[in-house]
Coordinates of C-alpha atoms in Angstrom, one line a residue:
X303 CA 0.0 0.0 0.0
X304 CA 1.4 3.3 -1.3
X305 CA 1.6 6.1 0.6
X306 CA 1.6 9.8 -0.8
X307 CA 3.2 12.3 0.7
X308 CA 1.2 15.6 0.8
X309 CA 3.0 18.0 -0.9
X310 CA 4.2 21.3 1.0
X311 CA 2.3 24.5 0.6
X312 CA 4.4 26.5 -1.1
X313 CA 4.8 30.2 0.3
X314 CA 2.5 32.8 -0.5
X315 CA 4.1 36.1 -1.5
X316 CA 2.1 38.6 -0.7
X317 CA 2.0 42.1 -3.2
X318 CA 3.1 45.0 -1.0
X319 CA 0.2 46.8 0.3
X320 CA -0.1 50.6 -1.2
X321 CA 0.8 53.1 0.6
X322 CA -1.7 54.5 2.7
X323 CA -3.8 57.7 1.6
X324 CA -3.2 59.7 4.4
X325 CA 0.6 59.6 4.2
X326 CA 0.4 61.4 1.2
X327 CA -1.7 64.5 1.9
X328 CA 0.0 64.6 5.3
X329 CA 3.5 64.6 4.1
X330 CA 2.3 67.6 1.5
X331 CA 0.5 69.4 4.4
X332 CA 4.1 70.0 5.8
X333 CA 5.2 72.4 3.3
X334 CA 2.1 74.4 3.7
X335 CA 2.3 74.7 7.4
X336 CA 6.0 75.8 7.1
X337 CA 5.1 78.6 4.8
X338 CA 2.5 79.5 6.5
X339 CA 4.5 79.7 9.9
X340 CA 7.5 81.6 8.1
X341 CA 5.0 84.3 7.1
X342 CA 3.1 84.5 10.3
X343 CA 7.0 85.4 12.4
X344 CA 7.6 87.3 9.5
X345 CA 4.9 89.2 8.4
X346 CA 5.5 92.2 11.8
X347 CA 8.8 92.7 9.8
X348 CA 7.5 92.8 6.7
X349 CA 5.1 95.4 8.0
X350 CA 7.0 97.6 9.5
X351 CA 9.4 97.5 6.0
X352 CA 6.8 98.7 4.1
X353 CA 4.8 100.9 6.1
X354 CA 8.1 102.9 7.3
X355 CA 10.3 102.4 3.8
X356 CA 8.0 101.6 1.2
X357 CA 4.8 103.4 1.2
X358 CA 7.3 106.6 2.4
X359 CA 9.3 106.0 -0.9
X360 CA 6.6 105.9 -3.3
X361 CA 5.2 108.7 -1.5
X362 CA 8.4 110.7 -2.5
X363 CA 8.5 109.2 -6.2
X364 CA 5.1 110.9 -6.9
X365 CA 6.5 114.5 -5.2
X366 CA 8.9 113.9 -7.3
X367 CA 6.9 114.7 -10.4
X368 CA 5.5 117.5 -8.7
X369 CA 6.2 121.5 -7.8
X370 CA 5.4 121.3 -4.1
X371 CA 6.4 123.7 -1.8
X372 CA 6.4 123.7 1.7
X373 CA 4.0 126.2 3.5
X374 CA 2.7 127.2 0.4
X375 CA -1.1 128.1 0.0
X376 CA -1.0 126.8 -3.7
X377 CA -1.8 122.6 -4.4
X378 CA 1.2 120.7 -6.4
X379 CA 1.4 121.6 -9.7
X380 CA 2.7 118.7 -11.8
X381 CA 6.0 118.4 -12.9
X382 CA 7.0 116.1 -15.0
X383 CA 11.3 115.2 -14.7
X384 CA 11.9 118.7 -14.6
X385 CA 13.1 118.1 -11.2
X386 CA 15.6 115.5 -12.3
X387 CA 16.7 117.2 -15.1
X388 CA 17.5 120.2 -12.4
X389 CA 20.1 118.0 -10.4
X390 CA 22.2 117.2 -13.4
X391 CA 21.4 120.3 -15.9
X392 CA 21.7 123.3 -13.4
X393 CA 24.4 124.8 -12.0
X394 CA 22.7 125.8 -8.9
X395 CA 21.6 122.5 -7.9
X396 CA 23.9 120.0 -10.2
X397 CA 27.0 121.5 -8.6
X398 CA 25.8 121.3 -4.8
X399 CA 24.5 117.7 -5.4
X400 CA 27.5 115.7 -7.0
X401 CA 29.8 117.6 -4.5
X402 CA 27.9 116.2 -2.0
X403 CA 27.8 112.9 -3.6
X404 CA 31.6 112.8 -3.5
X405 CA 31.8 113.8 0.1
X406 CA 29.4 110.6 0.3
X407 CA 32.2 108.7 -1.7
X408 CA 35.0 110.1 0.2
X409 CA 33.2 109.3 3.5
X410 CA 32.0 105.9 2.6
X411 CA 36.0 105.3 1.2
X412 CA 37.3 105.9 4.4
X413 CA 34.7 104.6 7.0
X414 CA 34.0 101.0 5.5
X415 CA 37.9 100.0 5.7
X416 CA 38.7 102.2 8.6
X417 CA 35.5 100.9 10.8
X418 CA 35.5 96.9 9.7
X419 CA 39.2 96.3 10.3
X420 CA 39.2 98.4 13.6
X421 CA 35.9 96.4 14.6
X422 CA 37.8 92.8 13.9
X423 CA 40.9 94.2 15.9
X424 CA 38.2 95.0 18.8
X425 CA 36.7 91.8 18.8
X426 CA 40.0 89.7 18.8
X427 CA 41.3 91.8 21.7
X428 CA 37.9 90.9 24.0
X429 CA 37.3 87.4 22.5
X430 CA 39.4 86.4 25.7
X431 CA 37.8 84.8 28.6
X432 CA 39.4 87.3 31.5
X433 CA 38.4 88.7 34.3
X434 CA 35.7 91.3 33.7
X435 CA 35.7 91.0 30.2
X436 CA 32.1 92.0 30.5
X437 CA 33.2 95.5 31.5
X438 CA 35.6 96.2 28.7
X439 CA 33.1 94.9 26.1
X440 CA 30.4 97.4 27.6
X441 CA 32.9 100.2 27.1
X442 CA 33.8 99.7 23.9
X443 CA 29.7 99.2 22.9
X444 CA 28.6 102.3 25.0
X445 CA 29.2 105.2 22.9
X446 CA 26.8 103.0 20.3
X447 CA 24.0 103.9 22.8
X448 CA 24.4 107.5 22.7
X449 CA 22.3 109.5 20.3
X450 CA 24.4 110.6 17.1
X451 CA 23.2 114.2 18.3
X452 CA 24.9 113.8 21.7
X453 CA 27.9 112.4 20.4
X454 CA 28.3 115.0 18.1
X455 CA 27.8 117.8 20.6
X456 CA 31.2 116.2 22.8
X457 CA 32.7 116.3 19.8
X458 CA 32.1 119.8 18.8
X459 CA 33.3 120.5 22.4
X460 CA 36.4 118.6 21.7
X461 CA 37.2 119.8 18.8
X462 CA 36.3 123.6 19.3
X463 CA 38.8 126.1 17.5
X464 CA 39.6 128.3 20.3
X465 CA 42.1 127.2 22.7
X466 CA 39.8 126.2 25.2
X467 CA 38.6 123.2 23.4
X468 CA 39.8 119.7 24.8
X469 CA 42.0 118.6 21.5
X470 CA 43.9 121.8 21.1
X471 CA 44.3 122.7 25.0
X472 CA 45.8 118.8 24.9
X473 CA 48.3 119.6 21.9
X474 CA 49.1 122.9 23.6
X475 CA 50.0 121.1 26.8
X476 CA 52.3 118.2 24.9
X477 CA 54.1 121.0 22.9
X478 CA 54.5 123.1 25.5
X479 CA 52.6 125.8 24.8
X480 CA 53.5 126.2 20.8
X481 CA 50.6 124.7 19.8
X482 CA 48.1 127.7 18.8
X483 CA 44.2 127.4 18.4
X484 CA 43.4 125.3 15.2
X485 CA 39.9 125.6 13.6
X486 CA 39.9 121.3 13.4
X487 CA 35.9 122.0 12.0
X488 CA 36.5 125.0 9.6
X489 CA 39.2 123.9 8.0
X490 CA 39.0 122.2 4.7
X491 CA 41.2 119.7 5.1
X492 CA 40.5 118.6 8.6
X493 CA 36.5 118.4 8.2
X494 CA 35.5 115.9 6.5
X495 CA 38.3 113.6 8.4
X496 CA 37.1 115.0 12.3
X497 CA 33.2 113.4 10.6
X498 CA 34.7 110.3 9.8
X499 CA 36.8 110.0 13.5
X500 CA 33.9 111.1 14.9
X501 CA 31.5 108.5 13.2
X502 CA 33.8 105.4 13.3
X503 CA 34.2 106.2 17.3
X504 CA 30.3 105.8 18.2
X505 CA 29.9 102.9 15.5
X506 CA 32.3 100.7 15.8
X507 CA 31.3 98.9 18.4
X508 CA 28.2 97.6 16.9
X509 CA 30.4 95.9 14.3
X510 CA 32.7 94.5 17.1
X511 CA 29.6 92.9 18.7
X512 CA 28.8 91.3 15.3
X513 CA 32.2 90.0 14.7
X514 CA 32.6 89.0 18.5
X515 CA 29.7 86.6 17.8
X516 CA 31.3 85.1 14.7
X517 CA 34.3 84.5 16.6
X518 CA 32.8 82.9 19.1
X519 CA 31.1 80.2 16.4
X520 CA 34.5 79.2 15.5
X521 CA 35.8 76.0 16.9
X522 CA 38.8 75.8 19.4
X523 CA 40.1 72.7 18.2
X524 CA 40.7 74.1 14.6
X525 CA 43.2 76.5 17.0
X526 CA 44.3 74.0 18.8
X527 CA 45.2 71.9 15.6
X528 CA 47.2 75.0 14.5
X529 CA 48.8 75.2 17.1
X530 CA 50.1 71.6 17.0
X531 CA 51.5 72.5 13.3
X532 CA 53.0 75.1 15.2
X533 CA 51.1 77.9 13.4
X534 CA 52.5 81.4 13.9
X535 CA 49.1 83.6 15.5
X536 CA 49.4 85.6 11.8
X537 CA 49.1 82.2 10.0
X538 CA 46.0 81.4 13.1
X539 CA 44.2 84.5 11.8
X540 CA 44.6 84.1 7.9
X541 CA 43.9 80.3 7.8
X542 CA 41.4 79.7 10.8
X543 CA 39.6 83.1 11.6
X544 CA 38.9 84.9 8.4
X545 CA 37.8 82.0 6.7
X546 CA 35.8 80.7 9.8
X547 CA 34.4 85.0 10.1
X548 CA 34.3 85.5 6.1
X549 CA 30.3 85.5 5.9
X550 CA 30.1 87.8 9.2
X551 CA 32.8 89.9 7.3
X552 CA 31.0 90.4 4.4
X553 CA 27.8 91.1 6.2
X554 CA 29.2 93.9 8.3
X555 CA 31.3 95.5 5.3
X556 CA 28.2 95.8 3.5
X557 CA 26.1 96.9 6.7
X558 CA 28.7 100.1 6.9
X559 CA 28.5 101.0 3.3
X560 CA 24.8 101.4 3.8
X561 CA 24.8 103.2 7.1
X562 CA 27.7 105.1 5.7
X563 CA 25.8 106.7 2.9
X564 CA 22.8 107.8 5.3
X565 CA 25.7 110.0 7.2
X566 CA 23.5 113.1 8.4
X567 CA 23.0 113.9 12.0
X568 CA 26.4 114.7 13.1
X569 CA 27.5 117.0 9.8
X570 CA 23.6 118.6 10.8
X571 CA 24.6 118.9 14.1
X572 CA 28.0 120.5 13.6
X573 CA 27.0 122.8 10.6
X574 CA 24.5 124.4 12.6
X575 CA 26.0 125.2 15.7
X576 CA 29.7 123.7 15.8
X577 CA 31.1 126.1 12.7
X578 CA 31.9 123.3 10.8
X579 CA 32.9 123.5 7.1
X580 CA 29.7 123.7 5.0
X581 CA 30.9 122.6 1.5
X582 CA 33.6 120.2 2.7
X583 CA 31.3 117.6 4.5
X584 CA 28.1 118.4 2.6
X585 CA 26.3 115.0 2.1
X586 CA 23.4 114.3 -0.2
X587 CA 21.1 113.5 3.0
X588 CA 21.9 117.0 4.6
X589 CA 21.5 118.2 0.7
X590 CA 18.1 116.9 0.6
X591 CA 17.1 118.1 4.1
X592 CA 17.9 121.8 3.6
X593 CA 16.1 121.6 0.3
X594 CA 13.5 120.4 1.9
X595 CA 13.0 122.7 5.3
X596 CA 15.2 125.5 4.0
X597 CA 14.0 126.2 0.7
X598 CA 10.9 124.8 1.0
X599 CA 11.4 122.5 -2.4
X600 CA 9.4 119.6 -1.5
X601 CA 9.7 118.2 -5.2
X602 CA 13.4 118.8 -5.5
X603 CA 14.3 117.0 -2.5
X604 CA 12.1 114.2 -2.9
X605 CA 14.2 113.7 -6.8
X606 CA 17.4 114.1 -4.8
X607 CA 16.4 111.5 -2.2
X608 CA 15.0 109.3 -5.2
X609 CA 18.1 109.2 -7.5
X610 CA 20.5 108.7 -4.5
X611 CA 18.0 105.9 -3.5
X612 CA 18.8 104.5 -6.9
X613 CA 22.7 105.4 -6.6
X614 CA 23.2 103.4 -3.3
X615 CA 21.1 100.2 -4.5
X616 CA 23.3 100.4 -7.7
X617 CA 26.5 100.5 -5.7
X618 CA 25.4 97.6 -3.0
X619 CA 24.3 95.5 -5.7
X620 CA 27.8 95.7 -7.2
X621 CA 29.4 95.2 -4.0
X622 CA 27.5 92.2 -3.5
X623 CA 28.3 90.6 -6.8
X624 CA 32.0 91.2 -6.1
X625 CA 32.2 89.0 -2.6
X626 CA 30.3 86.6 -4.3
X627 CA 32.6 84.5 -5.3
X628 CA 34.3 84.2 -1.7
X629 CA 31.0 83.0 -0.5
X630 CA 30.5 80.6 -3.4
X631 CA 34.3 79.2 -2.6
X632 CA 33.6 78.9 1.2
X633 CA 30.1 77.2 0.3

């Protein structure tokens, strides 16, 4: 009598169930929710941008176009680019304007260099742990805090022409009385450069605070390694802190350039009750204000403010394409 064997079941493969239908939407849901969260945080910013910036800008592109005049009993009378055609066809207003664009230029020149590398030196110097390192850092950052209009009322104290003011009554003592009264203010040559001393004392210190924080983000053990391939400190800060610091660099060079070209208060300040030298340190900002408030040319100064509007843009967006490539070689 036979027996048969029964024959094993072979295994059943089974077809991989589909993915369920609620993945799907919730995995596209993400996206959405991320947006939507990114514009909530920043839609205060974005506010505030175009309520104080933008709608103030247009605002001044339309008065632009027109003959307004401040105080005046008679509405705008439409312009056309007459304005415009003013700041580069007449004499009278051509001439005052790109003098005070190049005193812009000159300032910017000097201030953007000047302030950056003076900022890095502050913030190597007090990235230190020491004692009371918190104390030097505030006194570096305080005159930041000061109003611009303060600050620029010590100087004009400091810098007075007679004898009795703090810089020439110091010179006077050191020289043993040879030094004579100097007019640091009036004086062509010396203007424009007490400005820029003046500005790259109160602002500095903002800068060092940025580049203190860079610092800071840079590993010690790329330091330490250095030092184990016993790295001079020069080859330290070429090859481990300006290439760990290079985006924090870039951002506060371009950061001063703007700030630099909305110089106003102190050359305001000083002009009006400090003696200071009128046509040396004449910017477009304090250009556009006394054409404004002085001469009562709404239309005019709203063109000036306009094109150097366009001018700075112009300039930042060609400073921006020219670190570039350091970023793109870091990334």
């Amino acid at each position: 009598m036979t027996t048969v064997k029964s024959a094993t079941a072979a295994p059943v493969r089974r077809k991989p169930s589909p993915p369920s239908a609620s993945a799907e939407p919730v995995r596209s849901r993400r996206p959405d929710r991320d947006r939507v969260h990114g514009l909530m945080m920043s839609a205060p910013a974005l506010g505030g941008l175009i309520a104080f910036v933008g709608v103030p800008f247009v605002y001044a592109v339309v008065l632009s176009f027109h003959n307004v005049r401040l105080g005046s009993p008679r509405p705008p009378r439409f312009f056309g680019i007459e304005h415009y055609q003013r700041i580069f066809t007449d004499p009278d207003i051509s001439g005052p304007f790109l003098r005070a664009l190049l005193n812009n230029l000159t300032f910017a020149a000097a201030v953007v260099p000047l302030q950056t590398g003076l900022a890095l030196s502050l913030a190597i110097l007090l990235n230190r742990k020491l004692k009371a390192i918190g104390v030097f850092r505030s006194l570096f950052f305080l005159p930041v805090v000061f109003p611009m209009a303060l600050v620029a009322v010590i100087w004009r104290l400091i810098l007075s022409r007679s004898g009795d003011g703090l810089l020439n009554s110091a010179l006077n003592a050191v020289s043993l009385g040879n030094w004579g009264a100097f007019d640091w203010l009036g004086d062509g040559l010396t203007a424009m450069t007490s400005i820029i001393v003046l500005s790259v004392w109160q602002g500095v210190g903002f800068q060092m605070v940025i580049l203190l924080a860079g610092l800071q983000q840079i590993p010690g053990e790329l330091y330490e390694a250095a030092q184990l391939d016993r790295a001079s400190r020069w080859q330290q800060f070429r090859h481990v802190t300006v290439p760990g610091i290079r985006g924090t660099l870039v951002f506060v060079a371009m950061l001063t350039s703007v700030l630099s070209f909305r110089v106003f208060d102190q050359v305001y300040v000083l002009v009006r009750g400090g003696g200071l030298n009128e046509d040396a340190t004449r910017t477009v900002m304090y250009q556009a204000v006394t054409t404004a408030f002085d001469q009562n040319n709404i239309g005019q100064a709203s063109a000036i403010t306009v094109v150097f509007f366009l001018i700075v843009v112009a300039l930042t967006l060609i400073q921006r394409r020219v670190v570039r490539p350091g970023n793109e070689d870091r990334s």
